[in-house]
Amino acid sequence: MKIQGLIKKIGCLVLSASMMCMASVSFSYAADDIAHDPSRDVQTEGVGNPFNYGERNTPADASTSEIRAINRAMSVQEVKYAMYKEIDEHWDLISVRLGQTEREMVYALFLGLGTRESTLGGNGDGADIETAFSQGFGVSSAHAYGTMQTAVTAFADCDPTFMKEDNVPEMYQYSFTESNFYDAIISNHMGIRKILHFIEIAINEDKLEGYQIVRGALKAFNTGWVTYTGENDGYYKNYPDEIISLARWYYEEGHLYDNVFSWTNDERVEKYRQGNVWEWWGDGVASMAPVDSQPTTSPEDENLLGDVNLDGAVDVADAVMLSASLLTEKELSAESAKNADIDLSHEIDCIDMLLIRKLII
């Protein structure tokens, strides 16, 4: 047996043994560390979904209270990576529409938006933030939820009197149900889609140019209207200009991947509010050029990472099956192998064992 293979077997044997006491041992993770593999080329590969988010953050059949409890338990770092997961999935589309080729600057932009709307869960509420709900579920067009405070208007099948947002065919548009509206990942997906909805209007209807396209789309995310209203208008200073200033703070100060967060009017950000705050964003041209992108499918069509035995859940039985496969080199079926490749590295190894342990705990 080759030395490398022997080392791999020994390592997996140790991990397998540790599974026996899994219920009483917490997963060791330094919250302020970078969660993704730091050797990744983020610009070309993205961060790689280190928290293994699926197309949903919560079970589709869970109650609203259960869904919200799961979202509330998210750390600031988890909230950040949940946003990056959606950005990475739609990177080609987002980079063309925003006119920005620097992936980490786009990450930062959405951190700025998430900070302006919710402080990224820094108050201990994770992604569980709800506003304008006093009239009942979905009655007000301002009723919003999640990191970006995505309003009900982003969803298909909401109140037909609301303005439709059906101009982003490249991204799946979820139906307006409580299960979808309150899910943190779907909320992020629909929030990004909502920004792209306003990008299209800024380009094709309002004929904005340069950074004013993204600036106008952010303004519209808050007000519903892209139309340019003048440099002295508080709509810009207090919303899109604050967002881009916050974004630059995360980017320049090195807080893209940790548990550190900012807030609206944070004095630490003041130096980034000076002069033309959009100069930092650069000279890219936002465009409606065709992008070879297919809408995200409904979550029911997605594989469940970690579900090695294909029973629809991730539990100790999956860990045992994966362990047995690694130790005996017994080949898994194609579908089981796809679910066992939790880190999406196209290789099933001890890293996947570690990740499945984390999922179960």
Coordinates of C-alpha atoms in Angstrom, one line a residue:
M1 CA 0.0 0.0 0.0
K2 CA 1.3 3.5 -0.8
I3 CA 2.3 5.7 2.1
Q4 CA -0.2 8.4 1.1
G5 CA -3.1 5.9 1.0
L6 CA -2.1 4.5 4.4
I7 CA -2.0 8.0 5.9
K8 CA -5.5 8.6 4.4
K9 CA -6.8 5.4 5.9
I10 CA -5.4 6.1 9.3
G11 CA -6.8 9.6 9.3
C12 CA -10.2 8.4 8.3
L13 CA -10.1 5.7 11.0
V14 CA -9.5 8.3 13.6
L15 CA -12.4 10.4 12.3
S16 CA -14.6 7.3 12.2
A17 CA -13.8 6.5 15.8
S18 CA -14.7 10.1 16.8
M19 CA -18.1 9.6 15.3
M20 CA -19.0 7.3 18.2
C21 CA -19.0 10.2 20.7
M22 CA -20.4 12.7 18.3
A23 CA -23.4 13.6 20.4
S24 CA -21.3 14.8 23.2
V25 CA -18.5 16.6 21.4
S26 CA -18.9 20.0 19.7
F27 CA -17.3 20.8 16.4
S28 CA -14.1 22.8 16.8
Y29 CA -14.2 25.9 14.8
A30 CA -12.6 29.3 15.4
A31 CA -15.3 31.7 14.5
D32 CA -13.0 34.6 13.4
D33 CA -11.0 32.4 11.0
I34 CA -11.6 32.4 7.3
A35 CA -14.1 29.6 6.7
H36 CA -13.1 28.8 3.2
D37 CA -9.8 27.3 2.0
P38 CA -7.4 30.3 1.9
S39 CA -5.5 28.8 -1.0
R40 CA -8.6 29.2 -3.3
D41 CA -8.4 31.8 -6.0
V42 CA -11.6 33.6 -4.9
Q43 CA -11.6 35.8 -8.0
T44 CA -12.0 32.8 -10.3
E45 CA -13.5 30.2 -8.0
G46 CA -15.5 32.1 -5.4
V47 CA -15.3 31.0 -1.7
G48 CA -16.6 27.5 -2.3
N49 CA -19.6 27.4 0.0
P50 CA -17.7 26.3 3.2
F51 CA -20.9 26.2 5.2
N52 CA -22.6 23.9 2.7
Y53 CA -25.7 25.9 2.1
G54 CA -28.2 24.4 -0.3
E55 CA -30.8 26.2 -2.3
R56 CA -32.7 26.6 1.0
N57 CA -31.4 27.3 4.5
T58 CA -34.3 25.5 6.2
P59 CA -36.5 22.5 5.5
A60 CA -39.4 23.4 3.1
D61 CA -41.9 21.7 5.4
A62 CA -40.8 23.4 8.6
S63 CA -43.0 25.8 10.4
T64 CA -42.4 29.5 10.2
S65 CA -41.2 29.6 13.8
E66 CA -38.8 26.8 13.1
I67 CA -37.5 28.4 10.0
R68 CA -36.9 31.7 11.8
A69 CA -35.2 30.0 14.7
I70 CA -32.7 28.4 12.3
N71 CA -32.0 31.8 10.6
R72 CA -31.6 33.5 14.0
A73 CA -28.9 31.1 15.1
M74 CA -26.6 32.2 12.2
S75 CA -23.4 34.0 13.2
V76 CA -22.3 37.2 11.4
Q77 CA -19.7 35.1 9.5
E78 CA -22.4 32.6 8.4
V79 CA -24.6 35.5 7.2
K80 CA -21.7 36.7 5.1
Y81 CA -21.0 33.4 3.5
A82 CA -24.7 32.8 2.8
M83 CA -24.7 35.9 0.7
Y84 CA -21.5 34.9 -1.1
K85 CA -23.0 31.5 -1.9
E86 CA -25.7 33.2 -4.0
I87 CA -23.3 35.7 -5.6
D88 CA -21.0 32.8 -6.6
E89 CA -23.8 30.8 -8.1
H90 CA -24.8 33.7 -10.3
W91 CA -21.4 35.4 -10.7
D92 CA -21.3 35.7 -14.5
L93 CA -24.7 37.4 -14.5
I94 CA -24.1 39.7 -11.6
S95 CA -20.7 40.8 -12.8
V96 CA -22.1 41.8 -16.2
R97 CA -25.1 43.5 -14.8
L98 CA -23.2 45.5 -12.2
G99 CA -20.2 46.2 -14.4
Q100 CA -17.9 44.9 -11.8
T101 CA -15.3 42.1 -12.5
E102 CA -13.7 42.2 -9.0
R103 CA -15.6 39.5 -7.1
E104 CA -14.6 40.6 -3.6
M105 CA -15.8 44.2 -4.3
V106 CA -19.2 42.7 -5.2
Y107 CA -19.1 40.7 -2.0
A108 CA -18.3 44.0 -0.2
L109 CA -21.2 45.8 -1.9
F110 CA -23.7 43.3 -0.7
L111 CA -22.2 43.4 2.8
G112 CA -22.8 47.1 2.7
L113 CA -26.4 46.6 1.7
G114 CA -26.8 43.9 4.4
T115 CA -25.3 46.3 6.9
R116 CA -27.5 49.2 5.9
E117 CA -30.6 47.0 6.2
S118 CA -29.8 44.6 9.1
T119 CA -26.2 45.0 10.4
L120 CA -25.6 41.5 9.2
G121 CA -27.0 39.8 12.2
G122 CA -24.6 41.7 14.5
N123 CA -27.3 42.3 17.0
G124 CA -27.7 38.6 17.7
D125 CA -30.6 38.0 15.4
G126 CA -28.7 36.3 12.5
A127 CA -30.7 36.6 9.3
D128 CA -34.0 36.8 11.2
I129 CA -35.0 40.4 10.6
E130 CA -38.6 41.3 9.7
T131 CA -40.1 44.7 9.0
A132 CA -43.4 46.3 7.9
F133 CA -45.5 43.2 8.9
S134 CA -48.1 44.9 11.1
Q135 CA -50.9 44.6 8.6
G136 CA -50.4 40.9 8.2
F137 CA -48.4 38.5 6.0
G138 CA -47.6 40.1 2.6
V139 CA -50.3 42.8 2.9
S140 CA -47.8 45.7 2.8
S141 CA -45.5 46.0 -0.3
A142 CA -42.8 47.1 2.2
H143 CA -43.1 43.8 4.2
A144 CA -39.5 42.5 4.1
Y145 CA -37.3 39.8 5.6
G146 CA -33.7 38.7 5.8
T147 CA -30.2 40.0 5.6
M148 CA -31.0 42.4 2.7
Q149 CA -34.6 43.0 3.8
T150 CA -36.0 41.6 0.6
A151 CA -39.6 42.8 0.2
V152 CA -42.6 40.7 -0.8
T153 CA -42.6 42.5 -4.2
A154 CA -39.6 40.4 -5.3
F155 CA -41.6 37.2 -5.2
A156 CA -43.9 35.7 -7.9
D157 CA -47.6 35.4 -7.0
C158 CA -47.5 38.2 -4.4
D159 CA -50.4 40.8 -4.4
P160 CA -51.1 41.4 -8.1
T161 CA -51.5 45.2 -7.5
F162 CA -47.8 45.4 -6.7
M163 CA -45.4 46.2 -9.5
K164 CA -44.1 43.0 -11.1
E165 CA -40.5 42.1 -11.0
D166 CA -40.4 39.6 -13.8
N167 CA -37.6 41.1 -15.9
V168 CA -34.7 38.8 -14.6
P169 CA -35.3 35.6 -16.6
E170 CA -31.8 34.4 -15.8
M171 CA -32.7 33.8 -12.1
Y172 CA -35.4 31.6 -10.7
Q173 CA -38.3 33.6 -9.1
Y174 CA -39.7 31.9 -6.1
S175 CA -43.4 32.0 -5.3
F176 CA -44.6 34.0 -2.4
T177 CA -45.1 31.5 0.4
E178 CA -44.1 31.8 4.1
S179 CA -41.7 28.9 3.6
N180 CA -39.9 30.8 0.8
F181 CA -40.2 34.3 2.2
Y182 CA -38.7 33.4 5.6
D183 CA -35.8 31.3 4.3
A184 CA -32.5 33.1 4.6
I185 CA -30.9 31.7 1.4
I186 CA -34.0 32.3 -0.7
S187 CA -34.3 35.8 0.7
N188 CA -30.7 36.5 -0.4
H189 CA -31.4 35.0 -3.8
M190 CA -34.5 37.2 -4.3
G191 CA -32.7 40.2 -2.9
I192 CA -29.9 39.9 -5.5
R193 CA -32.6 39.3 -8.2
K194 CA -34.4 42.5 -7.0
I195 CA -31.2 44.5 -7.5
L196 CA -30.8 43.1 -11.0
H197 CA -34.5 44.0 -11.7
F198 CA -33.7 47.6 -10.9
I199 CA -30.4 47.5 -12.9
E200 CA -32.5 46.6 -16.0
I201 CA -34.8 49.6 -15.4
A202 CA -31.8 51.9 -14.8
I203 CA -30.3 51.0 -18.1
N204 CA -33.3 50.5 -20.4
E205 CA -35.8 52.9 -19.0
D206 CA -34.0 55.6 -17.0
K207 CA -30.9 55.6 -19.3
L208 CA -28.5 56.0 -16.5
E209 CA -24.8 55.5 -17.1
G210 CA -21.6 54.6 -15.2
Y211 CA -21.8 54.1 -11.4
Q212 CA -25.2 55.8 -11.4
I213 CA -26.7 52.5 -12.7
V214 CA -25.8 50.6 -9.5
R215 CA -26.4 53.6 -7.4
G216 CA -29.8 54.1 -8.8
A217 CA -30.7 50.4 -8.4
L218 CA -29.7 50.5 -4.7
K219 CA -31.8 53.7 -4.3
A220 CA -34.7 51.9 -5.9
F221 CA -34.2 48.8 -3.6
N222 CA -35.2 51.2 -0.8
T223 CA -37.7 53.5 -2.5
G224 CA -39.0 51.6 -5.4
W225 CA -37.8 54.2 -7.9
V226 CA -34.6 54.3 -10.0
T227 CA -35.0 57.8 -11.4
Y228 CA -32.1 60.1 -10.7
T229 CA -33.2 62.9 -8.4
G230 CA -30.2 65.1 -7.8
E231 CA -26.9 65.0 -6.0
N232 CA -28.2 66.7 -2.9
D233 CA -31.1 64.4 -2.4
G234 CA -30.9 62.6 0.9
Y235 CA -32.0 59.4 -0.9
Y236 CA -28.4 59.0 -2.1
K237 CA -26.4 60.1 0.9
N238 CA -28.4 58.1 3.4
Y239 CA -28.8 54.9 1.3
P240 CA -26.7 54.0 -1.8
D241 CA -23.8 56.3 -0.8
E242 CA -23.8 54.9 2.7
I243 CA -23.9 51.4 1.3
I244 CA -20.8 51.9 -0.9
S245 CA -18.9 53.5 2.0
L246 CA -19.7 50.6 4.3
A247 CA -18.7 48.2 1.4
R248 CA -15.3 49.9 1.1
W249 CA -14.8 49.6 4.9
Y250 CA -15.3 45.8 4.8
Y251 CA -13.0 45.6 1.7
E252 CA -10.2 47.9 2.8
E253 CA -10.2 46.9 6.5
G254 CA -10.1 43.1 5.8
H255 CA -13.5 42.1 7.2
L256 CA -15.0 40.2 4.3
Y257 CA -14.7 36.8 5.9
D258 CA -14.8 37.2 9.7
N259 CA -17.4 37.9 12.4
V260 CA -16.8 41.6 12.4
F261 CA -19.6 43.9 11.4
S262 CA -20.4 47.6 11.0
W263 CA -23.6 49.6 11.2
T264 CA -25.2 52.7 9.6
N265 CA -23.3 55.9 10.5
D266 CA -20.5 53.9 12.1
E267 CA -17.8 56.5 12.9
R268 CA -15.1 53.9 11.8
V269 CA -16.4 54.3 8.2
E270 CA -16.2 58.1 8.1
K271 CA -13.0 58.3 6.1
Y272 CA -14.7 56.3 3.4
R273 CA -17.6 58.7 3.2
Q274 CA -15.4 61.6 1.9
G275 CA -15.4 62.9 -1.7
N276 CA -16.9 60.8 -4.6
V277 CA -17.5 57.6 -2.7
W278 CA -18.3 55.8 -5.9
E279 CA -14.8 56.4 -7.3
W280 CA -13.7 53.3 -5.4
W281 CA -16.2 51.2 -7.4
G282 CA -14.2 51.9 -10.6
D283 CA -15.1 52.4 -14.3
G284 CA -16.8 49.2 -15.2
V285 CA -19.8 49.4 -17.5
A286 CA -23.1 47.8 -16.2
S287 CA -24.6 46.0 -19.1
M288 CA -27.7 44.1 -20.2
A289 CA -25.5 42.0 -22.6
P290 CA -26.8 38.4 -22.9
V291 CA -25.4 36.0 -20.3
D292 CA -25.4 32.2 -20.6
S293 CA -27.2 31.6 -17.4
Q294 CA -30.1 29.4 -16.5
P295 CA -32.6 30.1 -13.8
T296 CA -31.9 28.3 -10.5
T297 CA -34.3 25.4 -10.2
S298 CA -36.7 24.8 -7.4
P299 CA -35.0 23.5 -4.2
E300 CA -36.9 20.2 -4.6
D301 CA -34.7 19.4 -7.6
E302 CA -31.5 19.9 -5.7
N303 CA -29.2 17.2 -4.2
L304 CA -28.8 17.2 -0.5
L305 CA -25.2 17.4 0.4
G306 CA -24.3 14.9 3.1
D307 CA -27.3 12.6 2.4
V308 CA -25.0 9.7 1.5
N309 CA -27.6 6.9 2.0
L310 CA -30.2 8.9 0.0
D311 CA -32.9 8.9 2.7
G312 CA -33.7 12.6 2.5
A313 CA -31.9 13.5 5.7
V314 CA -28.3 14.0 7.0
D315 CA -27.6 12.1 10.1
V316 CA -25.1 9.6 11.8
A317 CA -26.2 6.9 9.3
D318 CA -24.7 9.0 6.5
A319 CA -21.5 9.5 8.4
V320 CA -21.2 5.7 9.0
M321 CA -21.8 4.9 5.4
L322 CA -19.2 7.5 4.3
S323 CA -16.7 6.3 6.8
A324 CA -17.1 2.7 5.6
S325 CA -16.6 3.8 2.0
L326 CA -13.4 5.6 2.8
L327 CA -12.0 2.8 5.0
T328 CA -12.8 -0.1 2.7
E329 CA -12.6 1.9 -0.6
K330 CA -16.0 0.6 -1.4
E331 CA -17.4 2.6 -4.3
L332 CA -20.6 4.6 -3.7
S333 CA -23.3 5.0 -6.3
A334 CA -23.2 8.0 -8.5
E335 CA -25.9 9.9 -6.6
S336 CA -24.5 8.9 -3.2
A337 CA -21.0 10.0 -4.3
K338 CA -22.4 13.4 -5.4
N339 CA -24.0 14.0 -2.0
A340 CA -20.8 12.8 -0.2
D341 CA -18.6 15.3 -2.0
I342 CA -19.6 18.0 0.5
D343 CA -16.7 20.4 -0.2
L344 CA -17.4 20.1 -4.0
S345 CA -13.8 19.2 -4.6
H346 CA -14.7 16.3 -7.0
E347 CA -12.9 14.0 -4.5
I348 CA -14.4 12.2 -1.6
D349 CA -12.0 12.2 1.3
C350 CA -11.5 13.0 5.0
I351 CA -12.4 16.6 4.5
D352 CA -15.9 15.5 3.6
M353 CA -15.9 13.4 6.8
L354 CA -15.1 16.4 8.8
L355 CA -17.8 18.4 7.1
I356 CA -20.5 15.8 7.5
R357 CA -19.7 15.7 11.2
K358 CA -20.2 19.4 11.3
L359 CA -23.6 19.2 9.5
I360 CA -24.8 16.5 11.9
I361 CA -23.8 18.4 15.0

